XYZ file of C-alpha atoms in Angstrom:
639
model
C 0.000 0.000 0.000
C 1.213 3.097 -0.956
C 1.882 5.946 1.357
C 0.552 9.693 0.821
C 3.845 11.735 2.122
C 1.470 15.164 1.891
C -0.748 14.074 4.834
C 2.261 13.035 6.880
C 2.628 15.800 10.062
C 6.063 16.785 8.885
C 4.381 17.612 5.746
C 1.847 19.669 6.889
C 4.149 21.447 9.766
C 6.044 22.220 6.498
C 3.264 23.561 4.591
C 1.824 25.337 7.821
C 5.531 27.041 7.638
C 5.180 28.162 4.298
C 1.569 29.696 4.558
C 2.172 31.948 7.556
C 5.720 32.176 8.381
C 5.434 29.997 11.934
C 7.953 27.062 13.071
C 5.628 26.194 16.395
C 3.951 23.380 16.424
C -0.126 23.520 14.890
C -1.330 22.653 18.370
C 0.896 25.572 19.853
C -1.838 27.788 21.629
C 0.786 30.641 22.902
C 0.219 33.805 20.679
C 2.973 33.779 18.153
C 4.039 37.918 17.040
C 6.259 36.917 14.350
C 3.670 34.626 12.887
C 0.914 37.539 13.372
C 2.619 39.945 12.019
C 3.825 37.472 9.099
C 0.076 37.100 8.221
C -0.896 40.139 8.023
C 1.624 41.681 5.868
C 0.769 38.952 3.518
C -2.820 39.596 3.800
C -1.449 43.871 2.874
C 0.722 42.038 0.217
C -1.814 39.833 -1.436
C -3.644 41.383 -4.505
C -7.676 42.140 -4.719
C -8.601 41.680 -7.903
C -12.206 42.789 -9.192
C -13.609 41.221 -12.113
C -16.574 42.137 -14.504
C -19.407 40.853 -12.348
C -18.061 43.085 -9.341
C -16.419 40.256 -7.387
C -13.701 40.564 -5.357
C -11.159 37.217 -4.305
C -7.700 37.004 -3.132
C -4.966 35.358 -4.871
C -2.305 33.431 -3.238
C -1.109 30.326 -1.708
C -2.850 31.289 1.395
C -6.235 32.018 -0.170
C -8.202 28.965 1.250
C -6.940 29.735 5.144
C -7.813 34.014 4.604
C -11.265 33.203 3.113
C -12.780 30.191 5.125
C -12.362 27.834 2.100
C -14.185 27.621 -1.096
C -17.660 27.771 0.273
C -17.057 31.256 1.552
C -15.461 32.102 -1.809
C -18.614 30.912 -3.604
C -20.704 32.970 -1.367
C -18.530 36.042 -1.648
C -19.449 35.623 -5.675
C -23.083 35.171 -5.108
C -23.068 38.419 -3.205
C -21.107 40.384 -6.072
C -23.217 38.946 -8.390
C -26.460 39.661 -6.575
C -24.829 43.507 -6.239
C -24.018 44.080 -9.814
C -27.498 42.397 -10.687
C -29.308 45.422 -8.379
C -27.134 47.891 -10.218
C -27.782 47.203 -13.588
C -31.615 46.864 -12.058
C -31.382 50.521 -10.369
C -28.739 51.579 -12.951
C -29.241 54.655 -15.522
C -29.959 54.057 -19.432
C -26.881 53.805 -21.407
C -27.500 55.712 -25.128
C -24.398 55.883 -26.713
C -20.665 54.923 -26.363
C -18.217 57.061 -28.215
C -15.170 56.425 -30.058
C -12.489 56.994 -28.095
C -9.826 58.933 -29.854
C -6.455 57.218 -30.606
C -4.401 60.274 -28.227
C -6.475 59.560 -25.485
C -6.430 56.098 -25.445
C -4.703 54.247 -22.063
C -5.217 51.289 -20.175
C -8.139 51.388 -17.548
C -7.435 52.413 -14.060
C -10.291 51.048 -13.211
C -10.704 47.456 -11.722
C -12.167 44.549 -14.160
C -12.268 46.637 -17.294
C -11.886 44.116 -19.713
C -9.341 44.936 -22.476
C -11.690 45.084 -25.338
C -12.683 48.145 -24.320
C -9.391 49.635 -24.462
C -8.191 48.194 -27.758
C -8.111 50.641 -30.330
C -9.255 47.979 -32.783
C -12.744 47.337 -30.709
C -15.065 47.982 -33.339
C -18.055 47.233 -31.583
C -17.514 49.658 -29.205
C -17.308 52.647 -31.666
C -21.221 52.667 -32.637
C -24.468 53.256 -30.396
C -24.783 51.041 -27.354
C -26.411 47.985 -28.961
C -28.700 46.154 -25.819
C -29.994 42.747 -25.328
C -33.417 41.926 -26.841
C -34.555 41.787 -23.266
C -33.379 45.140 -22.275
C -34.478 46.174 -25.553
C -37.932 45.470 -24.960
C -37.889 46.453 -21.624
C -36.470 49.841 -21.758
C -39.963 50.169 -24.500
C -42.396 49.108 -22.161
C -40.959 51.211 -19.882
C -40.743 54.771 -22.306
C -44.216 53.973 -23.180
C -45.895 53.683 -19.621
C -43.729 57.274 -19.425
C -45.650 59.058 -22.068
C -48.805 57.573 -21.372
C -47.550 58.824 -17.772
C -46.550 62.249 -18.957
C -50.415 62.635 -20.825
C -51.911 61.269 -18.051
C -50.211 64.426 -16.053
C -51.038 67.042 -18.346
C -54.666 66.018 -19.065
C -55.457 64.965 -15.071
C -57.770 68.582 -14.384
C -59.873 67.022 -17.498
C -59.799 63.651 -16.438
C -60.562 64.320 -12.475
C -63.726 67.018 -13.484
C -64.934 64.182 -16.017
C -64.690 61.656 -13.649
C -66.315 63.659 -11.035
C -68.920 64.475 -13.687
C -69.903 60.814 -14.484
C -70.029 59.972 -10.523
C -66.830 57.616 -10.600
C -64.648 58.931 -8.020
C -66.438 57.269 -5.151
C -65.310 54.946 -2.796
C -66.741 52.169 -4.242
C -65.022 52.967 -7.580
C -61.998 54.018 -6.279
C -60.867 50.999 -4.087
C -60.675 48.494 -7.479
C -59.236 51.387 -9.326
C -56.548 51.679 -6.723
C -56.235 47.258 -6.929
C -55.799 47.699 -10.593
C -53.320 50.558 -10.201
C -51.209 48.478 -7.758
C -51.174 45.176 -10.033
C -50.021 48.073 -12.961
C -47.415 48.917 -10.565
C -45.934 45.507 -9.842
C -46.442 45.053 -13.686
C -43.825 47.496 -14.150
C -41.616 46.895 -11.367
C -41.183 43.077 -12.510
C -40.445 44.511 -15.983
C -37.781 46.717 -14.695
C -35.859 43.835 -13.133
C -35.989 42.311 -16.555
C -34.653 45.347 -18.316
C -31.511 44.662 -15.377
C -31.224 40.995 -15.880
C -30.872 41.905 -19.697
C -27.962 44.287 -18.674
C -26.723 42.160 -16.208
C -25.820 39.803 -19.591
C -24.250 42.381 -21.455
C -20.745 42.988 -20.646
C -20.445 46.627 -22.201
C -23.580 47.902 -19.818
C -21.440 45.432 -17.035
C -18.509 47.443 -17.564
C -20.108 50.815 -18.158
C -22.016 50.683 -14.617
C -18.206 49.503 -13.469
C -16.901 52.592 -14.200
C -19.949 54.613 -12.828
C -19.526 53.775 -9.316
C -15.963 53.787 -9.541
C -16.179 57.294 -10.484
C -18.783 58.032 -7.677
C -16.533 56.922 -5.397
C -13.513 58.052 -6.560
C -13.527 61.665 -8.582
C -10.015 61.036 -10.211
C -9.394 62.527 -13.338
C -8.705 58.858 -15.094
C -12.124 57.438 -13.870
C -13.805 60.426 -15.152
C -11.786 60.473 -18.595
C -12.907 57.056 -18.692
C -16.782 58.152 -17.734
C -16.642 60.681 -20.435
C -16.808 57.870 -23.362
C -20.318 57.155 -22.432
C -23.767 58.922 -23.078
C -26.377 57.529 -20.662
C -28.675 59.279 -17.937
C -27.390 62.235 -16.741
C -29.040 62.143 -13.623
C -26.462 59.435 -12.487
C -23.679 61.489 -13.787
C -21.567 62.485 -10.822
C -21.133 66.327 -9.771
C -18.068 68.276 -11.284
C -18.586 71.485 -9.871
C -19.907 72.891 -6.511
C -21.453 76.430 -6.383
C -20.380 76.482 -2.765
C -16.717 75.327 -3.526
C -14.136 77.542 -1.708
C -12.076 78.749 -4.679
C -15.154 79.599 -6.944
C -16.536 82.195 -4.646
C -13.196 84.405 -3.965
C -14.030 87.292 -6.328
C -17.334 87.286 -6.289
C -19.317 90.126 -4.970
C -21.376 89.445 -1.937
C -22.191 86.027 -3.407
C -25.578 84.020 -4.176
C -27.350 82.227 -0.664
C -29.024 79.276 -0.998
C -32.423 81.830 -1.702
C -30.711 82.606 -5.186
C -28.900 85.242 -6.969
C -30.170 88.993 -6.723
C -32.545 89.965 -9.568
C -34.266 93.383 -10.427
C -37.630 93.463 -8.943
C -40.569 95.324 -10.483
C -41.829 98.335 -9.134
C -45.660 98.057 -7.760
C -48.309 98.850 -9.960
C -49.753 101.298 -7.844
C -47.332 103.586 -5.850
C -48.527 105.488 -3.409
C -51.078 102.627 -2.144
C -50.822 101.648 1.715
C -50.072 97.632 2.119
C -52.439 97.258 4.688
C -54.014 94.212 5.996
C -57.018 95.101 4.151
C -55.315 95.578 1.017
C -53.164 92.654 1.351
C -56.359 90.429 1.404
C -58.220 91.657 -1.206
C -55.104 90.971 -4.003
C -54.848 87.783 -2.634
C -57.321 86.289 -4.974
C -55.462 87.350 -7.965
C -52.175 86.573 -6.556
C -53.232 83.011 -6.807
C -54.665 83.245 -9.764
C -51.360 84.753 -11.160
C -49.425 81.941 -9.427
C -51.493 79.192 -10.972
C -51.300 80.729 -14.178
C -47.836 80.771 -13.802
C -46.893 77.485 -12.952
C -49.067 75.714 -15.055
C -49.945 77.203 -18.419
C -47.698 79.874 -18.545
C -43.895 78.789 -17.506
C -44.792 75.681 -20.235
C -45.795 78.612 -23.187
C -42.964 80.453 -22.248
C -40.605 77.657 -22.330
C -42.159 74.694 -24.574
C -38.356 72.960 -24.196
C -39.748 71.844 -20.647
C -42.229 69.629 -21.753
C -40.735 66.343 -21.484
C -43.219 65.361 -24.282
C -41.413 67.323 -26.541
C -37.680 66.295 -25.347
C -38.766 62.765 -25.602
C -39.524 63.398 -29.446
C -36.506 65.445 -29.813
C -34.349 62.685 -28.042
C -32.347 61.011 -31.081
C -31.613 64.467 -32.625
C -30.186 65.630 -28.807
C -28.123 62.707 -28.688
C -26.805 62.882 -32.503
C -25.708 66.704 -31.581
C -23.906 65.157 -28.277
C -22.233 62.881 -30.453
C -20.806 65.227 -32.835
C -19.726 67.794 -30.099
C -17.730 64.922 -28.033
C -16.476 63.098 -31.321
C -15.676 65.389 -33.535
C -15.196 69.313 -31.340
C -13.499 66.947 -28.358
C -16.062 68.609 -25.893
C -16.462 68.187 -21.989
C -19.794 67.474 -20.463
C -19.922 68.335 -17.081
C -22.534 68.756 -14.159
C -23.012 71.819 -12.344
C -24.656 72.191 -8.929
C -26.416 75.117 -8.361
C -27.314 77.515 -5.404
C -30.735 76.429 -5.584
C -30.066 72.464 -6.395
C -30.496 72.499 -9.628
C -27.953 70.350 -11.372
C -26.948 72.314 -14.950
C -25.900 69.966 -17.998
C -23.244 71.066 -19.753
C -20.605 70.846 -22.599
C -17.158 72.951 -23.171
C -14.893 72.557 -26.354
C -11.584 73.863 -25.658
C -9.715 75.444 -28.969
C -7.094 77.020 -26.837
C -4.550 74.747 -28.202
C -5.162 75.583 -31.298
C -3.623 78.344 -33.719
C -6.320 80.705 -33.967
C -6.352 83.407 -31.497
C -9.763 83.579 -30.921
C -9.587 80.352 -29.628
C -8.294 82.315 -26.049
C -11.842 83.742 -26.042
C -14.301 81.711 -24.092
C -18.003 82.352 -25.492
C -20.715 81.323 -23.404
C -24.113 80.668 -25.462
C -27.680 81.222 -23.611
C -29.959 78.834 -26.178
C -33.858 80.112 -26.653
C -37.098 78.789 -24.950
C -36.568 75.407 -26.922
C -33.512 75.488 -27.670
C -30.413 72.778 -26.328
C -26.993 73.095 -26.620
C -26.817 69.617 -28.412
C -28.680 71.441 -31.376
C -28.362 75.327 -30.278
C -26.626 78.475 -31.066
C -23.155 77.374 -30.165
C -22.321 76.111 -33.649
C -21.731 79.374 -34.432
C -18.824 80.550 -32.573
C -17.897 76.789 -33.125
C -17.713 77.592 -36.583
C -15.553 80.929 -35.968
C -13.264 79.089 -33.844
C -13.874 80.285 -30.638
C -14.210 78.172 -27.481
C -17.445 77.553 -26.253
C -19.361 76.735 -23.258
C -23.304 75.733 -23.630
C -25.491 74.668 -20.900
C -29.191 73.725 -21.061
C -31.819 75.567 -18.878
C -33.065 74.250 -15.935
C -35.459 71.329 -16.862
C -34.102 71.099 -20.326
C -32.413 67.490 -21.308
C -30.110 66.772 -18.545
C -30.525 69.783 -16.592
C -33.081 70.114 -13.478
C -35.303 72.100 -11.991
C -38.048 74.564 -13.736
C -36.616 77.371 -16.084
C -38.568 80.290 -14.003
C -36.532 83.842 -13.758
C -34.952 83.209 -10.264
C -33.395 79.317 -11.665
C -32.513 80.701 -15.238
C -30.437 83.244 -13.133
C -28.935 80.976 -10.142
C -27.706 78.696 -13.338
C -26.338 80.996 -15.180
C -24.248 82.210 -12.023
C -22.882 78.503 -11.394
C -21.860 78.595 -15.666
C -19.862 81.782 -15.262
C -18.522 80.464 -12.268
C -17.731 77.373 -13.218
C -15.939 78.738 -16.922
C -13.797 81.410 -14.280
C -12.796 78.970 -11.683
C -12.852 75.625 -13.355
C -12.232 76.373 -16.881
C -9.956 78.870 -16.015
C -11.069 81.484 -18.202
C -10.548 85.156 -17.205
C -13.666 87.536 -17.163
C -12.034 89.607 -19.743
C -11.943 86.970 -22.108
C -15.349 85.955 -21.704
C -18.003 86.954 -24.740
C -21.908 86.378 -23.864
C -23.667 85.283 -26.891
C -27.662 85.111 -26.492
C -30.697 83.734 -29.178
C -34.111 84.697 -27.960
C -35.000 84.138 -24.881
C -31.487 83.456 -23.867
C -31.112 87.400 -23.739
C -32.414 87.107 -20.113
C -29.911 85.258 -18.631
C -26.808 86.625 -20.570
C -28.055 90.446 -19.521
C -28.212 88.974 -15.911
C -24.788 87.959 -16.311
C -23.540 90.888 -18.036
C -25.460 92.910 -14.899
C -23.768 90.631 -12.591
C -20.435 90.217 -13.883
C -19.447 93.837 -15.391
C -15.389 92.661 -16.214
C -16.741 90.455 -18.756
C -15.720 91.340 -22.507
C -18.838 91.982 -24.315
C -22.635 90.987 -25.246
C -23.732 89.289 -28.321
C -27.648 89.371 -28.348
C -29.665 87.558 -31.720
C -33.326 87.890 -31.691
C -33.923 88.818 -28.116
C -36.330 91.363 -26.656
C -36.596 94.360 -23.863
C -39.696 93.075 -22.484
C -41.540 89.784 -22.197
C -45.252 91.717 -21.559
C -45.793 93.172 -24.911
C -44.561 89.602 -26.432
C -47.150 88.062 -24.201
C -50.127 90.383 -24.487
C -50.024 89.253 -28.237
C -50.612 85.961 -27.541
C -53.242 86.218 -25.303
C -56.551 87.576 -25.219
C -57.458 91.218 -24.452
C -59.546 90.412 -21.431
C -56.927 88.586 -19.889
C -54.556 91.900 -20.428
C -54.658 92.512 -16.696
C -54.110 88.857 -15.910
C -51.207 88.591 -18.197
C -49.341 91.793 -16.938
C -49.931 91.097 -12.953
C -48.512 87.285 -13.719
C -45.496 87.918 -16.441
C -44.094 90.786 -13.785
C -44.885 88.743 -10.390
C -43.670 85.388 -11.649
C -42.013 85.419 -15.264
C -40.420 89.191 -15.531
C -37.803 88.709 -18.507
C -36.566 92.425 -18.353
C -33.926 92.230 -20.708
C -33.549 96.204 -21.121
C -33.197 97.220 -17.676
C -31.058 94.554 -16.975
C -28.854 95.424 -20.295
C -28.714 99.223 -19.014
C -26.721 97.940 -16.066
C -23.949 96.722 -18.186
C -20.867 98.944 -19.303
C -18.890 96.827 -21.932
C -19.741 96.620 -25.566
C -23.083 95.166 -26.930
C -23.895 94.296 -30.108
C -27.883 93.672 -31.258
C -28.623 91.365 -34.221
C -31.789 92.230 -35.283
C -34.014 89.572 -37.716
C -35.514 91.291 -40.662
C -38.398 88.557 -40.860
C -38.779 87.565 -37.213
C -42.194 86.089 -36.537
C -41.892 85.600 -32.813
C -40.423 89.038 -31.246
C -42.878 90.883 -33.284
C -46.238 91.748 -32.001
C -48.185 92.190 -35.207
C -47.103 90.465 -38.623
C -43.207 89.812 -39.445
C -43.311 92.465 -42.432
C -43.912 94.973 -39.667
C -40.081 95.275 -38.919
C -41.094 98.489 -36.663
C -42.589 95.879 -34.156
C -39.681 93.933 -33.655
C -38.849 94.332 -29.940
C -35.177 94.415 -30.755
C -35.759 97.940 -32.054
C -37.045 99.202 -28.725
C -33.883 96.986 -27.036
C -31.635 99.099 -28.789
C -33.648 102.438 -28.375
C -33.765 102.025 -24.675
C -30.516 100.790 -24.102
C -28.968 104.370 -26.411
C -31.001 106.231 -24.388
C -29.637 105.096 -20.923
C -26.399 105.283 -22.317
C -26.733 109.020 -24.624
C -29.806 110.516 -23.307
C -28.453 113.925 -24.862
C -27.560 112.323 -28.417
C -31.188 110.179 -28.601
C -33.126 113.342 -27.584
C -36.113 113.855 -29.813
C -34.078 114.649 -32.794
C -31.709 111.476 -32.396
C -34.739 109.354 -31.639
C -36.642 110.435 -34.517
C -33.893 109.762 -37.317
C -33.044 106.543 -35.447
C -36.566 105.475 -35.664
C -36.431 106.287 -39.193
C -33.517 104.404 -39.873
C -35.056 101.097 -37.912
C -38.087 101.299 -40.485
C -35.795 100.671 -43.550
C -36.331 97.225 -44.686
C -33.170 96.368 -46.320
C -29.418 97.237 -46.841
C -29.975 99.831 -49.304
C -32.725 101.840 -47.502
C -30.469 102.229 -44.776
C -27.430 103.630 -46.531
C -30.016 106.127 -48.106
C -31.252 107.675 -44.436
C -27.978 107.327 -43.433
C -26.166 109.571 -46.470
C -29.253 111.707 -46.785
C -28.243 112.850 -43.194
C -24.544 113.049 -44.077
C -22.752 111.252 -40.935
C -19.302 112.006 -40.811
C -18.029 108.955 -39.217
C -14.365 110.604 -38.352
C -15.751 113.001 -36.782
C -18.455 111.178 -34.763
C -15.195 109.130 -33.679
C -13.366 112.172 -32.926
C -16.204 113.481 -30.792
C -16.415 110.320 -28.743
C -13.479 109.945 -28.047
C -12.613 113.053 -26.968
C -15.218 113.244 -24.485
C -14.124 109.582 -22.892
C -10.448 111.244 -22.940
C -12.127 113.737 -20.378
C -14.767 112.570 -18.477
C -14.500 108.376 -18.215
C -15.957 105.123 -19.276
C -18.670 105.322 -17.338
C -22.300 105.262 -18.423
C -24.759 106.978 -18.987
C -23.002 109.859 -20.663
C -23.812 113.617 -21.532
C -22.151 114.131 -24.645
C -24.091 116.171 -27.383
C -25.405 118.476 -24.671
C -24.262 121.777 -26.222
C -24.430 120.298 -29.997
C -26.906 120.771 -32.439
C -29.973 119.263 -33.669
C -27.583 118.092 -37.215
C -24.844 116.964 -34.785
C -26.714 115.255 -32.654
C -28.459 113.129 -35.726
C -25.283 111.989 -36.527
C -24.318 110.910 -33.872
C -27.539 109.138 -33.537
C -27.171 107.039 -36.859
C -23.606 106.559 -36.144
C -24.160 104.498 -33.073
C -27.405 102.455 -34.063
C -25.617 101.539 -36.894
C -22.488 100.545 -34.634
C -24.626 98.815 -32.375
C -27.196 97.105 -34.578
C -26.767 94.187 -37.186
C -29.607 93.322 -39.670
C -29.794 89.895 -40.731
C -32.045 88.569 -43.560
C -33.985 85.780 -41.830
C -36.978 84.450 -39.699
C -36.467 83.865 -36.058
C -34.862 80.152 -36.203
C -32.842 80.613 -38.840
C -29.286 79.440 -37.695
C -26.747 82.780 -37.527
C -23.631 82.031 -40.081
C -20.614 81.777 -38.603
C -19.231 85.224 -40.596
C -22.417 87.239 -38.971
C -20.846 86.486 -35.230
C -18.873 89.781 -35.312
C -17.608 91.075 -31.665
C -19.072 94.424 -31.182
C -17.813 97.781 -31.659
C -15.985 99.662 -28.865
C -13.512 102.888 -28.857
C-alpha cells in the first residue's frame, strides 16, 4: 500500500511554515508575534482583484486559510453577483458609447475593465450602445408607460372634473381602481428587473455601470476620462462642480445664498397705495390666480423645451448633436450644482490649443425657450473658432429644476462660475452670446459680472409683456401683466442698461416671434425698442427727440440699401463722430450713462444718432430660427 507523504505531520508542519511564516507546532496555543505579524503583511501584500461581475477574491497560496475555504469564496461571488445584478436593475440608461480617440487612449485604471474596451481595434464599441433583446424590450415598455404617464399628467384637471362628472370617483369605484393601479405597478416593477437581468448579460452595460460607481466613489481625473466615453442618464452622472466650492466664490461680490442670486424686482403697480391688511387680502385672490397661471400654463408657453413630451420626441436628434460635439469638437460634459439644487448639464470645447487666437476667447451661449446646446446656437462661434461653453436651462435634457426667472439666473451664475474657476477662463476673455429668450440670462450675467468682454444678443427682446399680451386675449390683459411681472419678468432692457462693456444687437428682418403684429412689420420687432432704450440710458443727450426720430427712421428701412439712403441723406461724418467720442471719454470716463451732445446741435446730434445704431445694430435677412452664419458672429464695436 502506498503511502501519501502530503498528509504526513512533517508535511503539513512544512506547509503550515510556508503559509504563515510559523515554526511552532499547529497545536501551539501561545500567541505567536512573528507569525501575526507574518500574516498580516501577507494579507497587505496579497492582490484584490475585481472582475466584470463586481467580485472581489484574493490570490495566493494562502487564499483557502484568509477566506474560510471555497464555500465562503462561492458565497462572496453570489453576493457580487447579486450587487451588480441590483445595479444594472437601479442603474441609468446607457444611449451611446463614443469612439475613443487614438491620443487619449490608455489602459483602464479602473478594476475589471476588460481589455476590449481599451483596444483601439474594438469595433463594436465605436457605434451606439447595442442592448440585449430583453433590455431592448424592456427599456420600450418602460418609455411607453412614461408618455402615457406624462399625458396622463397634463390632461389629469380634465380627467378628475370628467370623472367627477360621471359619478366615478367614489369609494366604491376608487378601491378596485386603486387594486388595478397596484397590479399596474408591480407590472412594471417586474419589468424593470428584466430590463436589469438583460444588462446584467451584457458585458459593455457590465462594464459601463463599473466605471460609474468607480467614479462616484472616486472623482479622479482617469475614472472620469474614462466616464466621459459614455452617453447615458445624466441624472447618475456624478457632480463636477460645486457652487459652494471655496475657490469659486473668492471674487465674487457678496455672493448668491441658498435663496438665489439677486434679480431686479418690479416696481408696484400702484405707488402710493398703503399695504395694509385690508389691502393685502383683497389681491390675494389674484395673486393666486397669477401663481397658478404661472406654474401651469404659462412657464410651459414660455418655455415649450420643458415639456418632457417634446424632449422625448426630440431625443435622437439631442443625442446625434452630443455625439458630434464629443467626437468630432473633443467637448467636456460636465454637471453643475447650483445655489438652488439644480444640477446644470453642460458641454465645453476647448480650442485654446489651437492656432487661432480667438480660440483664447471663451463664449458662453444662452440657447432660446426650446432650444439645447446639443442642437443650439453654439455652432456658431464653433464655426468661428472660438471656445465655447453651452449649458441647457433648468429642466431642459439633462438639466433640473423649472426654467422660471430666479433658476434661469442661479444657473447661469454657477456657468460663469464654473468657466472662471474651473475652466480657467478670465472675465475679460469671456463673450456672452444670447438667441431669444437666452437674452435674459446673458443680460443677468452681463449685470452681474461687469469685467466680462462683451454681449452678443440675436433675436432677443426688452420686455416679455408686450410679447405676451399678443398671444393672449385682451380680457386677460390685466391677468397677463400682474402674472409675467410677479412670476415670469424677462426684463432684458433694464437689466442690459446695467452693463458697461460693448453690446452688439442682431436684429431679424423677418422675425415672426419678437414681433407683435405680422413679421413684415419690422417696426414691431422688440429688438428695435432693445436698442432704443438701451442708447437712451447710455446718450440721453444724443437720442433726444431729434436722435430718436432719425433713429426710428432708420429702424423702419427694410433692407441694406434703404439704410445707406437715411444714413447719407443725413450726411454722418463717421471721423468726426469718432473724434467726438473719443474726446469726451479722454475727459470725463468710461462710465455710463453719458452727456455728450449736450451743447451740440440738432444736425450733430443726428449723426451721432445714426452713427451708433448703426455701430450697435446688425440686420440679418432671416426668420427667427434661422441658424446665424458663422461670418455674422462679429464682436461688437468699442472705442
Amino acid at each position: 500500500m502506498s503511502h501519501d507523504s502530503s498528509n504526513s505531520p512533517r508535511s503539513k508542519r512544512l506547509q503550515l511554515i510556508s503559509d504563515y511564516g510559523c515554526t511552532r507546532s499547529s497545536k501551539c496555543r501561545k500567541p505567536c508575534s512573528r507569525s501575526a505579524e507574518t500574516v498580516s503583511t501577507r494579507r497587505e501584500a496579497e492582490p484584490v482583484r475585481a472582475d466584470v461581475q463586481g467580485t472581489q477574491h484574493l490570490s495566493g497560496p494562502g487564499r483557502a486559510g484568509l477566506t474560510g475555504g471555497p464555500a465562503a469564496g462561492r458565497a462572496a461571488a453570489r453576493a457580487g453577483a447579486m450587487a451588480k445584478l441590483l445595479s444594472c436593475v437601479l442603474g441609468p440608461r446607457l444611449y451611446k458609447i463614443y469612439r475613443e480617440r487614438d491620443s487619449e487612449r490608455a489602459p483602464s485604471s479602473v478594476p475589471g475593465t476588460p481589455t476590449s474596451v481599451t483596444n483601439p481595434h474594438s469595433s463594436s464599441w465605436d457605434t451606439y450602445y447595442q442592448p440585449r433583446a430583453l433590455e431592448k424590450h424592456a427599456d420600450s415598455i418602460l418609455a411607453l408607460a412614461s408618455v402615457f404617464w406624462s399625458i396622463s399628467y397634463y390632461s389629469s384637471p380634465f380627467a378628475f372634473f370628467y370623472l367627477y362628472r360621471k359619478g366615478y370617483l367614489s369609494l366604491s369605484k376608487v378601491v378596485p381602481f386603486s387594486h388595478y393601479a397596484g397590479t399596474l405597478l408591480l407590472l412594471l416593477a417586474g419589468v424593470a428587473c428584466l430590463r436589469g437581468i438583460g444588462r446584467w448579460t451584457n458585458p459593455q452595460y457590465r462594464q459601463f455601470i463599473t466605471i460609474l460607481e468607480a467614479t462616484h466613489r472616486n472623482h479622479s481625473a482617469e475614472n472620469k476620462r474614462q466616464l466621459a466615453n459614455y452617453n447615458f442618464d445624466f441624472r447618475s452622472w456624478p457632480v463636477d462642480f460645486h457652487w459652494e466650492e471655496p475657490s469659486s466664490r473668492k471674487e465674487s461680490r457678496g455672493g448668491p445664498s441658498r435663496r438665489g442670486v439677486a434679480l431686479l424686482r418690479p416696481e408696484p403697480l400702484h405707488r402710493g397705495t398703503a399695504d395694509t391688511f385690508l389691502n393685502r387680502v383683497k389681491k390675494l385672490p389674484c395673486q393666486i390666480t397669477s401663481y397658478l397661471v404661472a406654474h401651469t400654463l404659462g412657464r410651459r408657453m414660455l418655455y415649450p423645451g420643458s415639456v418632457y413630451l417634446l424632449q422625448k420626441a426630440l431625443m435622437p436628434v439631442l443625442l446625434q448633436g452630443q455625439a458630434r460635439l464629443v467626437e468630432e469638437c473633443h467637448g467636456r460634459r460636465a454637471k453643475l450644482l447650483a445655489c438652488d439644487g439644480n444640477e446644470i448639464d453642460t458641454m465645453f470645447v476647448d480650442r485654446r490649443g489651437t492656432a487661432e487666437p480667438q480660440g483664447q476667447k471663451l463664449v458662453i451661449c444662452c440657447e432660446g425657450n426650446a432650444g439645447f446646446y446639443e442642437v443650439g446656437c453654439v455652432s456658431t462661434p464653433l464655426e468661428a473658432g472660438y471656445s465655447v461653453l453651452g449649458w441647457n436651462h433648468p429642466g431642459f435634457a439633462g438639466s433640473t429644476g423649472v426654467p422660471f426667472p430666479q433658476n434661469e439666473a442661479n444657473a447661469m451664475d454657477v456657468v460663469v462660475q464654473f468657466a472662471i474657476h474651473r475652466l480657467g477662463f478670465q472675465p475679460e476673455d469671456i463673450i456672452l452670446y444670447a438667441w431669444s429668450i437666452g437674452g435674459f440670462t446673458a443680460t443677468w450675467a452681463a449685470m452681474s459680472y461687469p469685467d466680462i468682454s462683451a454681449v452678443i444678443l440675436d433675436a432677443s427682446f426688452d420686455d416679455l409683456v408686450p410679447l405676451a399680451l399678443k398671444v393672449m386675449p385682451d380680457s386677460w390683459r390685466g391677468l397677463v401683466t400682474r402674472t409675467v411681472r410677479q412670476h415670469l419678468n424677462l426684463n432684458n432692457a433694464e437689466q442690459l442698461c446695467r452693463y458697461q462693456g460693448p453690446v452688439l444687437l442682431i436684429r431679424r428682418t423677418r422675425d415672426e416671434i419678437i414681433t407683435t403684429t405680422v413679421p413684415e412689420d419690422i417696426m414691431s420687432n422688440r429688438g428695435n425698442d432693445l436698442l432704443l432704450k438701451f442708447l437712451q440710458h447710455r446718450y440721453p443727450r444724443v437720442m433726444a427727440e431729434e436722435g430718436l426720430r432719425v433713429v426710428r427712421q432708420w429702424l423702419e428701412a427694410s433692407s441694406q440699401l434703404e439704410e445707406a439712403s437715411i444714413y447719407s441723406r443725413w450726411e454722418v461724418e463717421e471721423d468726426w463722430c469718432l473724434s467726438v467720442l473719443r474726446s469726451y471719454q479722454a475727459e470725463h470716463g468710461p462710465e455710463f450713462p453719458w452727456s455728450v451732445g449736450e451743447d451740440m446741435s440738432a444736425d450733430g446730434r443726428r449723426q451721432l444718432a445714426l452713427f451708433l445704431a448703426q455701430k450697435h445694430l446688425n440686420n440679418f435677412e432671416a426668420t427667427h430660427c434661422t441658424p446665424l452664419p458663422a461670418q455674422n458672429f462679429q464682436m461688437p464695436w468699442h472705442l
